[in-house]
Amino acid sequence: MATQAIAGKFSTVEINSDIPPLGPSPSGWTQMAEVTDIGQIQLSRILINVTYHDPDIWPNRILGAANPSDINLELNFVHEQYDALNKIWDDEVPRWFRVLLRPTWNMQVGQKYWQIVMQALIAEVSLTAALEDRVMANISLAARGKIEYSEIEFA
């Protein structure tokens, strides 16, 4: 059923009140929605061909800029959180997003979990009719800059 969270995972996506280019402030995070599925996060680099134009030479390439893929999230919004999606869609500016990947809702002090932090634009939104007290949405985040993964400790 689409309104269920990932089995064994308790993930949320948060948005920071700070607008880039400043880094996200630690106290500026607000929960936006429950994450029910995360698409593949693919990182690649642009390869620049620097081959001398002699047909007997093998291609020579150097690494160019990193090229992150769009990140697709399937989300559950409770009605109070739905306004957050409307606001950032209407703002049309990049925002800081954080996806928290917790092993359980009942986190203990000192327990570790993962976070993904990125500056991104919302590239696409697909809404599904409200079920029970939730609105389901698929959003595509177009990352701008580095996508950071880190392990953090629950405080």
PDB file of N, CA and C in Angstrom, residues 99-145:
ATOM      1  N   VAL A  99      17.410  14.509   3.779  1.00  0.00           N
ATOM      2  CA  VAL A  99      16.663  13.258   3.916  1.00  0.00           C
ATOM      3  C   VAL A  99      17.313  12.493   5.058  1.00  0.00           C
ATOM      4  N   LEU A 100      16.527  12.180   6.079  1.00  0.00           N
ATOM      5  CA  LEU A 100      17.018  11.434   7.241  1.00  0.00           C
ATOM      6  C   LEU A 100      16.593   9.983   7.112  1.00  0.00           C
ATOM      7  N   LEU A 101      17.547   9.079   7.228  1.00  0.00           N
ATOM      8  CA  LEU A 101      17.292   7.641   7.115  1.00  0.00           C
ATOM      9  C   LEU A 101      17.511   7.014   8.489  1.00  0.00           C
ATOM     10  N   ARG A 102      16.440   6.899   9.239  1.00  0.00           N
ATOM     11  CA  ARG A 102      16.524   6.373  10.605  1.00  0.00           C
ATOM     12  C   ARG A 102      16.150   4.888  10.618  1.00  0.00           C
ATOM     13  N   PRO A 103      16.789   4.103  11.481  1.00  0.00           N
ATOM     14  CA  PRO A 103      16.427   2.690  11.570  1.00  0.00           C
ATOM     15  C   PRO A 103      15.105   2.470  12.308  1.00  0.00           C
ATOM     16  N   THR A 104      14.669   3.448  13.087  1.00  0.00           N
ATOM     17  CA  THR A 104      13.437   3.308  13.859  1.00  0.00           C
ATOM     18  C   THR A 104      12.937   4.684  14.265  1.00  0.00           C
ATOM     19  N   TRP A 105      11.647   4.791  14.569  1.00  0.00           N
ATOM     20  CA  TRP A 105      11.120   6.056  15.099  1.00  0.00           C
ATOM     21  C   TRP A 105      11.574   6.266  16.531  1.00  0.00           C
ATOM     22  N   ASN A 106      11.802   5.191  17.267  1.00  0.00           N
ATOM     23  CA  ASN A 106      12.178   5.281  18.682  1.00  0.00           C
ATOM     24  C   ASN A 106      13.689   5.335  18.825  1.00  0.00           C
ATOM     25  N   MET A 107      14.268   6.428  18.370  1.00  0.00           N
ATOM     26  CA  MET A 107      15.719   6.574  18.416  1.00  0.00           C
ATOM     27  C   MET A 107      16.180   6.806  19.852  1.00  0.00           C
ATOM     28  N   GLN A 108      17.302   6.206  20.200  1.00  0.00           N
ATOM     29  CA  GLN A 108      17.911   6.384  21.507  1.00  0.00           C
ATOM     30  C   GLN A 108      19.061   7.381  21.380  1.00  0.00           C
ATOM     31  N   VAL A 109      19.311   8.141  22.435  1.00  0.00           N
ATOM     32  CA  VAL A 109      20.425   9.081  22.435  1.00  0.00           C
ATOM     33  C   VAL A 109      21.712   8.312  22.132  1.00  0.00           C
ATOM     34  N   GLY A 110      22.504   8.831  21.209  1.00  0.00           N
ATOM     35  CA  GLY A 110      23.757   8.189  20.822  1.00  0.00           C
ATOM     36  C   GLY A 110      23.624   7.239  19.646  1.00  0.00           C
ATOM     37  N   GLN A 111      22.400   6.855  19.286  1.00  0.00           N
ATOM     38  CA  GLN A 111      22.201   5.957  18.154  1.00  0.00           C
ATOM     39  C   GLN A 111      22.500   6.706  16.847  1.00  0.00           C
ATOM     40  N   LYS A 112      23.123   6.021  15.894  1.00  0.00           N
ATOM     41  CA  LYS A 112      23.541   6.672  14.652  1.00  0.00           C
ATOM     42  C   LYS A 112      22.576   6.356  13.518  1.00  0.00           C
ATOM     43  N   TYR A 113      22.476   7.319  12.598  1.00  0.00           N
ATOM     44  CA  TYR A 113      21.676   7.144  11.395  1.00  0.00           C
ATOM     45  C   TYR A 113      22.276   8.000  10.285  1.00  0.00           C
ATOM     46  N   TRP A 114      21.746   7.863   9.071  1.00  0.00           N
ATOM     47  CA  TRP A 114      22.306   8.536   7.906  1.00  0.00           C
ATOM     48  C   TRP A 114      21.472   9.737   7.507  1.00  0.00           C
ATOM     49  N   GLN A 115      22.163  10.727   6.936  1.00  0.00           N
ATOM     50  CA  GLN A 115      21.465  11.858   6.346  1.00  0.00           C
ATOM     51  C   GLN A 115      22.062  12.159   4.978  1.00  0.00           C
ATOM     52  N   ILE A 116      21.221  12.660   4.084  1.00  0.00           N
ATOM     53  CA  ILE A 116      21.635  13.123   2.769  1.00  0.00           C
ATOM     54  C   ILE A 116      21.245  14.597   2.719  1.00  0.00           C
ATOM     55  N   VAL A 117      22.214  15.473   2.461  1.00  0.00           N
ATOM     56  CA  VAL A 117      21.959  16.917   2.419  1.00  0.00           C
ATOM     57  C   VAL A 117      22.344  17.430   1.038  1.00  0.00           C
ATOM     58  N   MET A 118      21.457  18.244   0.459  1.00  0.00           N
ATOM     59  CA  MET A 118      21.729  18.787  -0.874  1.00  0.00           C
ATOM     60  C   MET A 118      21.013  20.108  -1.070  1.00  0.00           C
ATOM     61  N   GLN A 119      21.558  20.893  -1.961  1.00  0.00           N
ATOM     62  CA  GLN A 119      20.886  22.098  -2.438  1.00  0.00           C
ATOM     63  C   GLN A 119      20.188  21.669  -3.722  1.00  0.00           C
ATOM     64  N   ALA A 120      18.889  21.974  -3.841  1.00  0.00           N
ATOM     65  CA  ALA A 120      18.152  21.469  -5.001  1.00  0.00           C
ATOM     66  C   ALA A 120      16.976  22.363  -5.356  1.00  0.00           C
ATOM     67  N   LEU A 121      16.514  22.169  -6.569  1.00  0.00           N
ATOM     68  CA  LEU A 121      15.266  22.747  -7.052  1.00  0.00           C
ATOM     69  C   LEU A 121      14.258  21.616  -7.185  1.00  0.00           C
ATOM     70  N   ILE A 122      12.999  21.910  -6.978  1.00  0.00           N
ATOM     71  CA  ILE A 122      11.973  20.908  -7.257  1.00  0.00           C
ATOM     72  C   ILE A 122      11.695  20.970  -8.747  1.00  0.00           C
ATOM     73  N   ALA A 123      12.065  19.900  -9.459  1.00  0.00           N
ATOM     74  CA  ALA A 123      11.937  19.863 -10.905  1.00  0.00           C
ATOM     75  C   ALA A 123      10.566  19.365 -11.355  1.00  0.00           C
ATOM     76  N   GLU A 124       9.944  18.497 -10.535  1.00  0.00           N
ATOM     77  CA  GLU A 124       8.672  17.903 -10.944  1.00  0.00           C
ATOM     78  C   GLU A 124       7.905  17.474  -9.711  1.00  0.00           C
ATOM     79  N   VAL A 125       6.582  17.595  -9.784  1.00  0.00           N
ATOM     80  CA  VAL A 125       5.701  17.145  -8.705  1.00  0.00           C
ATOM     81  C   VAL A 125       4.542  16.382  -9.330  1.00  0.00           C
ATOM     82  N   SER A 126       4.251  15.201  -8.808  1.00  0.00           N
ATOM     83  CA  SER A 126       3.071  14.426  -9.218  1.00  0.00           C
ATOM     84  C   SER A 126       2.268  14.136  -7.967  1.00  0.00           C
ATOM     85  N   LEU A 127       1.041  14.601  -7.923  1.00  0.00           N
ATOM     86  CA  LEU A 127       0.190  14.420  -6.748  1.00  0.00           C
ATOM     87  C   LEU A 127      -0.785  13.277  -6.962  1.00  0.00           C
ATOM     88  N   THR A 128      -1.102  12.599  -5.869  1.00  0.00           N
ATOM     89  CA  THR A 128      -2.099  11.546  -5.865  1.00  0.00           C
ATOM     90  C   THR A 128      -3.186  11.957  -4.880  1.00  0.00           C
ATOM     91  N   ALA A 129      -4.396  11.514  -5.134  1.00  0.00           N
ATOM     92  CA  ALA A 129      -5.521  11.893  -4.280  1.00  0.00           C
ATOM     93  C   ALA A 129      -5.244  11.571  -2.820  1.00  0.00           C
ATOM     94  N   ALA A 130      -5.843  12.343  -1.948  1.00  0.00           N
ATOM     95  CA  ALA A 130      -5.681  12.154  -0.507  1.00  0.00           C
ATOM     96  C   ALA A 130      -6.312  10.836  -0.077  1.00  0.00           C
ATOM     97  N   LEU A 131      -5.567  10.082   0.713  1.00  0.00           N
ATOM     98  CA  LEU A 131      -6.074   8.864   1.335  1.00  0.00           C
ATOM     99  C   LEU A 131      -5.961   9.050   2.833  1.00  0.00           C
ATOM    100  N   GLU A 132      -7.028   8.737   3.531  1.00  0.00           N
ATOM    101  CA  GLU A 132      -7.072   8.943   4.973  1.00  0.00           C
ATOM    102  C   GLU A 132      -6.717  10.402   5.254  1.00  0.00           C
ATOM    103  N   ASP A 133      -5.647  10.664   5.990  1.00  0.00           N
ATOM    104  CA  ASP A 133      -5.281  12.048   6.318  1.00  0.00           C
ATOM    105  C   ASP A 133      -4.030  12.481   5.563  1.00  0.00           C
ATOM    106  N   ARG A 134      -3.677  11.771   4.501  1.00  0.00           N
ATOM    107  CA  ARG A 134      -2.413  12.049   3.813  1.00  0.00           C
ATOM    108  C   ARG A 134      -2.631  12.362   2.338  1.00  0.00           C
ATOM    109  N   VAL A 135      -1.733  13.185   1.814  1.00  0.00           N
ATOM    110  CA  VAL A 135      -1.638  13.439   0.384  1.00  0.00           C
ATOM    111  C   VAL A 135      -0.318  12.832  -0.061  1.00  0.00           C
ATOM    112  N   MET A 136      -0.356  12.020  -1.097  1.00  0.00           N
ATOM    113  CA  MET A 136       0.859  11.393  -1.606  1.00  0.00           C
ATOM    114  C   MET A 136       1.381  12.196  -2.786  1.00  0.00           C
ATOM    115  N   ALA A 137       2.697  12.316  -2.865  1.00  0.00           N
ATOM    116  CA  ALA A 137       3.313  13.041  -3.972  1.00  0.00           C
ATOM    117  C   ALA A 137       4.633  12.395  -4.331  1.00  0.00           C
ATOM    118  N   ASN A 138       4.923  12.406  -5.601  1.00  0.00           N
ATOM    119  CA  ASN A 138       6.253  12.057  -6.091  1.00  0.00           C
ATOM    120  C   ASN A 138       6.896  13.366  -6.493  1.00  0.00           C
ATOM    121  N   ILE A 139       8.084  13.625  -5.964  1.00  0.00           N
ATOM    122  CA  ILE A 139       8.792  14.833  -6.367  1.00  0.00           C
ATOM    123  C   ILE A 139      10.161  14.452  -6.901  1.00  0.00           C
ATOM    124  N   SER A 140      10.637  15.261  -7.803  1.00  0.00           N
ATOM    125  CA  SER A 140      11.963  15.073  -8.372  1.00  0.00           C
ATOM    126  C   SER A 140      12.790  16.286  -7.988  1.00  0.00           C
ATOM    127  N   LEU A 141      13.888  16.050  -7.275  1.00  0.00           N
ATOM    128  CA  LEU A 141      14.785  17.118  -6.856  1.00  0.00           C
ATOM    129  C   LEU A 141      15.977  17.170  -7.812  1.00  0.00           C
ATOM    130  N   ALA A 142      16.215  18.335  -8.394  1.00  0.00           N
ATOM    131  CA  ALA A 142      17.371  18.544  -9.260  1.00  0.00           C
ATOM    132  C   ALA A 142      18.482  19.136  -8.399  1.00  0.00           C
ATOM    133  N   ALA A 143      19.442  18.307  -8.046  1.00  0.00           N
ATOM    134  CA  ALA A 143      20.524  18.736  -7.150  1.00  0.00           C
ATOM    135  C   ALA A 143      21.383  19.797  -7.819  1.00  0.00           C
ATOM    136  N   ARG A 144      21.795  20.765  -7.012  1.00  0.00           N
ATOM    137  CA  ARG A 144      22.719  21.817  -7.451  1.00  0.00           C
ATOM    138  C   ARG A 144      23.935  21.717  -6.558  1.00  0.00           C
ATOM    139  N   GLY A 145      25.033  21.312  -7.104  1.00  0.00           N
ATOM    140  CA  GLY A 145      26.228  21.168  -6.294  1.00  0.00           C
ATOM    141  C   GLY A 145      26.336  19.773  -5.700  1.00  0.00           C
TER     142      GLY A 145
END
